[in-house]
Coordinates of C-alpha atoms in Angstrom, one line a residue:
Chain A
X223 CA -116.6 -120.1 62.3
X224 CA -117.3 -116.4 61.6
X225 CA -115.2 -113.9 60.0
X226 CA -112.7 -111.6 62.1
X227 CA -114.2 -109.8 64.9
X228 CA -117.5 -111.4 65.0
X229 CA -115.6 -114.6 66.3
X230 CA -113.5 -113.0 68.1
X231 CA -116.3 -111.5 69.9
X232 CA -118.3 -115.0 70.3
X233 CA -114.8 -116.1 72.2
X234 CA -114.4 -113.5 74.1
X235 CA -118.7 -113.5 75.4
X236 CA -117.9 -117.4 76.4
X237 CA -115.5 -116.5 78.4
X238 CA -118.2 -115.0 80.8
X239 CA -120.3 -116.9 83.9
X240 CA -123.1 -118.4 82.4
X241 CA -122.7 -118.0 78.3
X242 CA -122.4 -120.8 76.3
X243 CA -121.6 -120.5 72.7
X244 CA -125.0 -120.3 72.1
X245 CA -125.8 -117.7 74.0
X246 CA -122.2 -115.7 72.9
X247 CA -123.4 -116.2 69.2
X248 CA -126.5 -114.9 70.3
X249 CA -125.3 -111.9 72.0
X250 CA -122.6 -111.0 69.5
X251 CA -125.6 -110.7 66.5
X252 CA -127.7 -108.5 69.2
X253 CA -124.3 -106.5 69.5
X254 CA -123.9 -106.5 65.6
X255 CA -127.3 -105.2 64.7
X256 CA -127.7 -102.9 68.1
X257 CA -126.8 -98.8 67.6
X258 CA -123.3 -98.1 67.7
X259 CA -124.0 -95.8 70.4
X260 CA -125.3 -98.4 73.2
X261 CA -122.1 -100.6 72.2
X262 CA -119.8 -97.9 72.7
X263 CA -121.5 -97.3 76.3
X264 CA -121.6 -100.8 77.3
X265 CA -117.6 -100.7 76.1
X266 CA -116.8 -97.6 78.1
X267 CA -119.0 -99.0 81.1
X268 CA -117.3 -102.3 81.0
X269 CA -114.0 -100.1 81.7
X270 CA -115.4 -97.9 84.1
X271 CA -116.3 -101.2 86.3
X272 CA -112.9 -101.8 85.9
X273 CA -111.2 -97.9 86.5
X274 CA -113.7 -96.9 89.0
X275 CA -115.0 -99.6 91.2
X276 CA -113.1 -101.1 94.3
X277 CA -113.6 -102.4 97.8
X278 CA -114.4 -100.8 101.0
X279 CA -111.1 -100.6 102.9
X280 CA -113.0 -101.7 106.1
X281 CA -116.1 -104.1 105.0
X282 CA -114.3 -105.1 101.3
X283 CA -118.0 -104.6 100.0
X284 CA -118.2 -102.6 96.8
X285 CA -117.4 -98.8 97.0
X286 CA -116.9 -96.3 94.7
X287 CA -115.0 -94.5 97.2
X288 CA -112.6 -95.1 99.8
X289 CA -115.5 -96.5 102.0
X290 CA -118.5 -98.0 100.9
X291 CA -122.1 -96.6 101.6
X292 CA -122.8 -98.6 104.1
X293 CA -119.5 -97.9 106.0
X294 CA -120.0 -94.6 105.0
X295 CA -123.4 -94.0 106.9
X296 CA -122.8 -92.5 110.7
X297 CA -126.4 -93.8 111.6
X298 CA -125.3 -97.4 111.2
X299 CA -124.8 -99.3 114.2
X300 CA -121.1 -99.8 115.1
X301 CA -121.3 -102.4 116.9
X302 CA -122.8 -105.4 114.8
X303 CA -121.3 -107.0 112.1
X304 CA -123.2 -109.0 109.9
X305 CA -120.8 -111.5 108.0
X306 CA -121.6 -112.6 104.5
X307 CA -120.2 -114.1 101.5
X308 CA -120.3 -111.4 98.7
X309 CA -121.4 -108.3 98.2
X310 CA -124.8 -109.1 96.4
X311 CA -125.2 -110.7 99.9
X312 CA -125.4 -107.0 101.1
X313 CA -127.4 -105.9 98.8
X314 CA -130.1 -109.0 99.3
X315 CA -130.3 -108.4 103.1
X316 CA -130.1 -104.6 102.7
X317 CA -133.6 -104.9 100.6
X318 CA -135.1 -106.5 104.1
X319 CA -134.4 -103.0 105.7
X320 CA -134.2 -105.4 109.1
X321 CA -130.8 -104.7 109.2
X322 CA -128.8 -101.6 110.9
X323 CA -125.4 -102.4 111.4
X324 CA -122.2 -102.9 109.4
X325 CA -121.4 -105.9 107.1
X326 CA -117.9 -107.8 106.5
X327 CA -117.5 -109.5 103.0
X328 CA -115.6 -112.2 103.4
X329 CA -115.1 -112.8 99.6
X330 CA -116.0 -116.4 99.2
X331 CA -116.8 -119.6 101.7
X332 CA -114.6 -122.2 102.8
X333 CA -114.3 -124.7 100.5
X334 CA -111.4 -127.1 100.2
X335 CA -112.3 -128.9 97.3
X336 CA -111.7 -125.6 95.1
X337 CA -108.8 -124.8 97.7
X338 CA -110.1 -122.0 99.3
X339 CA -109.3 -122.1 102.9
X340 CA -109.5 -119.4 105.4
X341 CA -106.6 -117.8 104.5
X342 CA -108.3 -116.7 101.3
X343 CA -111.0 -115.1 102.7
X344 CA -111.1 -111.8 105.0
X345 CA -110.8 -113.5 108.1
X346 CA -107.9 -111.9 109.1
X347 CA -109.5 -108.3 108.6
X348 CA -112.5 -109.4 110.4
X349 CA -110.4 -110.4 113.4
X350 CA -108.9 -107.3 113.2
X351 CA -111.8 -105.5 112.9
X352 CA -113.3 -107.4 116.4
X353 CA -109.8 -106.2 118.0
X354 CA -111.0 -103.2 118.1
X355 CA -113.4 -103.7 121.1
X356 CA -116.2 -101.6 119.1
X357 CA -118.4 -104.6 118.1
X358 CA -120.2 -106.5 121.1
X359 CA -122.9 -109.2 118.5
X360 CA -121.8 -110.9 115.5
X361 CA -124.5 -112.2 112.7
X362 CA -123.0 -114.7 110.5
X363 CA -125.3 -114.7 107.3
X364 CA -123.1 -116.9 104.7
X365 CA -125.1 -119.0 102.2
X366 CA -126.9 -122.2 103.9
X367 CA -125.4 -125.1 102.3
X368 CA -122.5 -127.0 103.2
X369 CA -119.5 -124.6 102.4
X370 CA -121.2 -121.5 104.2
X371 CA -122.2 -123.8 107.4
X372 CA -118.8 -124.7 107.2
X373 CA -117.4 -121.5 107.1
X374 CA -120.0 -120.0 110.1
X375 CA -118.9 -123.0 112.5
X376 CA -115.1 -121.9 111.8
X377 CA -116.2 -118.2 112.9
X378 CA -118.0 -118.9 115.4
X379 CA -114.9 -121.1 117.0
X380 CA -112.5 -118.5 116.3
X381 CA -114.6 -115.6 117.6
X382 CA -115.7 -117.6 120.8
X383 CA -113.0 -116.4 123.0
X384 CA -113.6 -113.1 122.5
X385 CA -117.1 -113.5 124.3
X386 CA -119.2 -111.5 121.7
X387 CA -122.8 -112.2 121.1
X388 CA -122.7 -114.9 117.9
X389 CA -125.7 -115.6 115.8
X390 CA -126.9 -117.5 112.5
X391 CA -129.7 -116.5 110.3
X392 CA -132.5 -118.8 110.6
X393 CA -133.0 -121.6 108.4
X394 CA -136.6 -123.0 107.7
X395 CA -139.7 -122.8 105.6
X396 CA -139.5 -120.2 103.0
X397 CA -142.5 -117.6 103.7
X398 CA -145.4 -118.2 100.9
X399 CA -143.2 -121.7 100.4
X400 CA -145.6 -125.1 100.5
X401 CA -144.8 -127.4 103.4
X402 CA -145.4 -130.6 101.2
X403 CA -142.3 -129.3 98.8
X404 CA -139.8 -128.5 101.5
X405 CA -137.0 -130.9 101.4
X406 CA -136.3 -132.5 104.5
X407 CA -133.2 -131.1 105.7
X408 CA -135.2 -127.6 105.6
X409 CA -138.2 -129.1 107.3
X410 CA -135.9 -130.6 109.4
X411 CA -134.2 -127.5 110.6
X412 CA -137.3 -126.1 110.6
X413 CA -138.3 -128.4 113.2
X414 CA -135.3 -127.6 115.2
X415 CA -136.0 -124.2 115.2
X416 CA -139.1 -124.1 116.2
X417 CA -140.5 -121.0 118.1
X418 CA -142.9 -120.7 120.6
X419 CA -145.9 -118.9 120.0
X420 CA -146.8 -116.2 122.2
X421 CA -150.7 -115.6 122.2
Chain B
X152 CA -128.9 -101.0 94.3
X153 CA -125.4 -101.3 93.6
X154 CA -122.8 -97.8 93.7
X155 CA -122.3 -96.1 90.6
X156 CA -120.5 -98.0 87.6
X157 CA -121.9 -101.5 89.2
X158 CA -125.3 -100.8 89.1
X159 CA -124.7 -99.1 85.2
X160 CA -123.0 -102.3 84.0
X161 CA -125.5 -104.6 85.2
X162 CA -128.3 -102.3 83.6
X163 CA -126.5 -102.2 81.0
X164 CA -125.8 -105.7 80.5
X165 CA -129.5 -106.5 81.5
X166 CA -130.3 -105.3 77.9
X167 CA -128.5 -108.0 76.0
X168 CA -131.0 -111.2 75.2
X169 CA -131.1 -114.0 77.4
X170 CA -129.2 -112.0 80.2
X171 CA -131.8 -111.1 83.5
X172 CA -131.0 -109.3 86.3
X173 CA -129.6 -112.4 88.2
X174 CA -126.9 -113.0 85.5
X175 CA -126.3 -109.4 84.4
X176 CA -125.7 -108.8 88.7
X177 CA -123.1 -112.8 88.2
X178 CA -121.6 -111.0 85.0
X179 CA -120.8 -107.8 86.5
X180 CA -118.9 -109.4 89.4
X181 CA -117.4 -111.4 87.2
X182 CA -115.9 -109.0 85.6
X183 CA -115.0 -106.4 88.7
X184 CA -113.0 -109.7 89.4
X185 CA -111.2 -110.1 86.2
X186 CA -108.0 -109.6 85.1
X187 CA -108.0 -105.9 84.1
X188 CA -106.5 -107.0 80.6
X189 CA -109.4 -109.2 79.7
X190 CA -112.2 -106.7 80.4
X191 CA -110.4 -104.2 78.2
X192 CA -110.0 -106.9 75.7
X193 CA -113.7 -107.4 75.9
X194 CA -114.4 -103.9 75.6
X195 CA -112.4 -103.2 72.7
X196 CA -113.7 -106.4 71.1
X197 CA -117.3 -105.1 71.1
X198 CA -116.3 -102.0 69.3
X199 CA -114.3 -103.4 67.1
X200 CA -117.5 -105.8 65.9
X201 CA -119.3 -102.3 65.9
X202 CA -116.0 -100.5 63.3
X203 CA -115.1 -103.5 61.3
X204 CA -118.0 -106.0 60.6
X205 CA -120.3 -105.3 58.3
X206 CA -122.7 -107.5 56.1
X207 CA -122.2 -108.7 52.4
X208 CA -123.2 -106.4 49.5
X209 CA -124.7 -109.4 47.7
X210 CA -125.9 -111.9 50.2
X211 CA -125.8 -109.9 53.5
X212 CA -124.0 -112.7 55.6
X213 CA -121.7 -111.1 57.6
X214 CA -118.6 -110.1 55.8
X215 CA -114.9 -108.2 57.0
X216 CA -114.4 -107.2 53.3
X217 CA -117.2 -105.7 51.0
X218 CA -118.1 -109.7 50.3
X219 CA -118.3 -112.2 52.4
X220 CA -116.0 -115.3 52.9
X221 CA -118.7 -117.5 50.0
X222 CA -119.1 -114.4 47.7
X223 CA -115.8 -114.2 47.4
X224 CA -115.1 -118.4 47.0
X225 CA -114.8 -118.8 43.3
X226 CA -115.0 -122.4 43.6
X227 CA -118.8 -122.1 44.6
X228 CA -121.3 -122.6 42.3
X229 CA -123.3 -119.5 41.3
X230 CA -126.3 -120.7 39.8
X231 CA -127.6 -122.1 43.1
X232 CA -128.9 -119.9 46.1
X233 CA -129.8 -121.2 49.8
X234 CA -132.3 -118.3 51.7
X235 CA -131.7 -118.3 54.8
X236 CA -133.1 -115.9 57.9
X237 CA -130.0 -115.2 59.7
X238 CA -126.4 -115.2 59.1
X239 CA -126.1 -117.9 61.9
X240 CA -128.1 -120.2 59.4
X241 CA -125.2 -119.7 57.1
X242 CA -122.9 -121.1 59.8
X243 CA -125.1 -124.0 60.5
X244 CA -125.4 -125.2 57.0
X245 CA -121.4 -124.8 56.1
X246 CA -120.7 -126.9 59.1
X247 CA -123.0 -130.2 56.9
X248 CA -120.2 -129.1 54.3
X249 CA -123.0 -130.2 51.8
X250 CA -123.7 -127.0 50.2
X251 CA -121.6 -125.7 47.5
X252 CA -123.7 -122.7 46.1
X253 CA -123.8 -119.4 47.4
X254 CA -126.6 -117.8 50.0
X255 CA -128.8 -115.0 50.3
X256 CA -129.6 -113.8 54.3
X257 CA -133.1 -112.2 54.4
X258 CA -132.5 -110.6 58.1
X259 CA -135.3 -112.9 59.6
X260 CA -138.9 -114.2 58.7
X261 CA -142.4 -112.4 57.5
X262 CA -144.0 -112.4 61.2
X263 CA -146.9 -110.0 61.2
X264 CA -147.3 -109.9 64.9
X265 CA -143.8 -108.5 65.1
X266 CA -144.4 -106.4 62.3
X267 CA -141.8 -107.3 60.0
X268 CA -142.9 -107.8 56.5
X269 CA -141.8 -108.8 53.2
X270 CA -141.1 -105.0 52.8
X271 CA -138.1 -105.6 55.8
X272 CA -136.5 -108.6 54.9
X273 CA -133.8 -108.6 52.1
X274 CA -136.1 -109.8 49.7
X275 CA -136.0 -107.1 46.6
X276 CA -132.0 -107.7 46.5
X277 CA -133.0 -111.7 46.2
X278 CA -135.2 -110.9 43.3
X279 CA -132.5 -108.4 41.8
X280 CA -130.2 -111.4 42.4
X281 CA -132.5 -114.0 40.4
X282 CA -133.3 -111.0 37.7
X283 CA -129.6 -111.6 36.1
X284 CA -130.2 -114.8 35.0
X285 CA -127.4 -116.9 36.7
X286 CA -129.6 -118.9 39.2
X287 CA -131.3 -121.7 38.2
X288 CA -132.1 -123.2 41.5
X289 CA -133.3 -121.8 44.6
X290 CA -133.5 -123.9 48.2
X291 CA -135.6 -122.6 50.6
X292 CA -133.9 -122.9 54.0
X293 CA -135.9 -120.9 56.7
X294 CA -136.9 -121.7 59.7
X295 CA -139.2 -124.9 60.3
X296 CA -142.0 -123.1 61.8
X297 CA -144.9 -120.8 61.4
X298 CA -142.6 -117.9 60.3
X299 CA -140.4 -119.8 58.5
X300 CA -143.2 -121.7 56.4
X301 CA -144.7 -118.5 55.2
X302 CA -141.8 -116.5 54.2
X303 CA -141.0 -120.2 52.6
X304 CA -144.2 -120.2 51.0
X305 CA -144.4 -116.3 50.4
X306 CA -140.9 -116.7 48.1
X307 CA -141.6 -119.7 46.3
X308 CA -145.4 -117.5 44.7
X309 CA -142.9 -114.6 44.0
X310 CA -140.3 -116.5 42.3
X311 CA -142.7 -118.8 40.7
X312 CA -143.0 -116.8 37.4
X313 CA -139.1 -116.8 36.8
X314 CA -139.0 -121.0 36.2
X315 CA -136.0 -121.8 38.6
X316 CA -136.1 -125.0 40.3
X317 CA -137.7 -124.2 44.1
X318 CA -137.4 -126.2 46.7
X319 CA -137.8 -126.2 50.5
X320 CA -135.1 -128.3 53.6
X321 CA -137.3 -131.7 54.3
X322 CA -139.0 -131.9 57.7
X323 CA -138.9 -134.9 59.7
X324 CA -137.5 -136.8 62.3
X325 CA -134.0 -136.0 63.7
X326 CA -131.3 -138.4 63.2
X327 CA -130.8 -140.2 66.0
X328 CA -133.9 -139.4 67.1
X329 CA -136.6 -141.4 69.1
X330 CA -139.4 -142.3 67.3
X331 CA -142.0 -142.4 70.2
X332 CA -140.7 -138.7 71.4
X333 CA -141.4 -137.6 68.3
X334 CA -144.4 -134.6 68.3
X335 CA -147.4 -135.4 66.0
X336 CA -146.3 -132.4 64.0
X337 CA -143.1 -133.9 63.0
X338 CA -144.0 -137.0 62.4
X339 CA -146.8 -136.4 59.9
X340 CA -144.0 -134.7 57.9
X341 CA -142.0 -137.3 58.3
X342 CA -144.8 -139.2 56.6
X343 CA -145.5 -137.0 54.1
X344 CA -142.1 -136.7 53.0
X345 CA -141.3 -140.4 53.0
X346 CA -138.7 -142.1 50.7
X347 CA -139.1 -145.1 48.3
X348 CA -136.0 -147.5 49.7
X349 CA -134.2 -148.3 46.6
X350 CA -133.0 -151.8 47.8

């Protein structure tokens, strides 16, 4: 155990996703020899998360206004949504510049063995979203494992009788991936998905 | 890229060791998810480190007061002095509890690809330490590797004219070890340092 604040530090640096005490002690010796100057901006920054940052009122992605940037944007298509998880979700398909429409965080996946069901999510404010008649196709882009199928197959039901255009994002061989290390529920759906080839 | 205070605390946290992008990006959402309480907490903590730690005047271990928690332990003996690199090393060696003497921190190792030389470590207050007579035995504790051995074997030529008793951690295998995992390194030590079994 360290003296006063050093500890107090290490504690409070576990606390965080992915430090162990290693890495705290680690971290808390960077913070002890770094220049007062950088710790007192990553203090005030820390705050400033806290103070300035909150979620878009209509996509709950992260804005540092009323409306986020994306929502913000009159070029953006209004009438596709593309539904995703979190909001580094938006910013991993908004690096593919393939898509030109709006986004939905839903804040999370169904997943009933940490009791989030889909009255946790923004489901409701996606629903209410789709009342309003602007949106005509629907891309469901949660995360490709067993929570986020679960959660796309509960959209898609829930959505049906509205009679919009529905869509998953493909699942298959990564590109620049080797065929002979896919596992083989990827190859699999892979295989499923095959596409005809045009030539 | 994230709006405004995001994208500045993930850049910021980005420059803390062992944090990349990926977990500076997990942090950050971490904490624009927190309790409001516990950032600030956080925040303050890391200044705090910053206003009230500070290291020893005579062993530069970390310290609250002018001395640290050993310096100021009358009950330890005096006339012995562990070198160690870091004041995590300190730590590590209270926790055997077999240590009773006091400890001198050199800040880290002579490694002349970093460019840290004797001149940078704390070693002129060691020989100040030595130079008032009290200390008559010295255990080398630095880290077992390249850096580690030289400082080691860089100390024990420059205290070598004052007669204390030098002497450096044994190498060899870990307790609890597996012999056959052992690398060749190690294991020649291991040899080299055996022990007579006094049965």
């Amino acid at each position: 155990m360290y003296e006063g604040a050093v500890q107090d530090l290490i504690d409070e640096l576990g606390l965080l996703p992915g430090i162990g005490p290693k890495s705290a002690q680690r971290i808390a010796f960077h913070v002890l020899g770094a220049d007062s100057a950088d710790v007192t901006r990553l203090a005030q920054t820390l705050q400033r998360v806290k103070e300035q940052v909150r979620f878009c009122r209509i996509c709950f992605n992260v804005a540092s206004e009323e409306l986020c940037r994306v929502c913000r944007d009159a070029r953006r298509n209004e009438s596709v949504i593309c539904v995703v998880e979190e909001p580094k979700d938006v910013i991993a398909i908004e690096k593919t510049r393939e898509f030109r429409g709006k986004y939905h965080v839903l804040g999370g996946a169904i997943n009933p063995l940490d009791g989030v069901g889909p009255d946790n999510l923004r489901i409701r404010e996606l629903m209410q979203r789709l009342a309003e008649g602007t949106v005509t196709e629907l891309i469901i882009a949660t995360d490709p494992n067993t929570e986020g199928e679960a959660t796309a197959t509960y959209l898609a039901l829930l959505v049906k009788p509205m009679g919009l255009t529905v869509s998953r994002l493909a699942s298959g061989l990564p590109v620049g991936g080797d065929l002979e290390f896919a596992d083989e529920v990827t190859l699999g759906r892979a295989f499923e998905g095959r596409r005809t080839l045009d030539v």
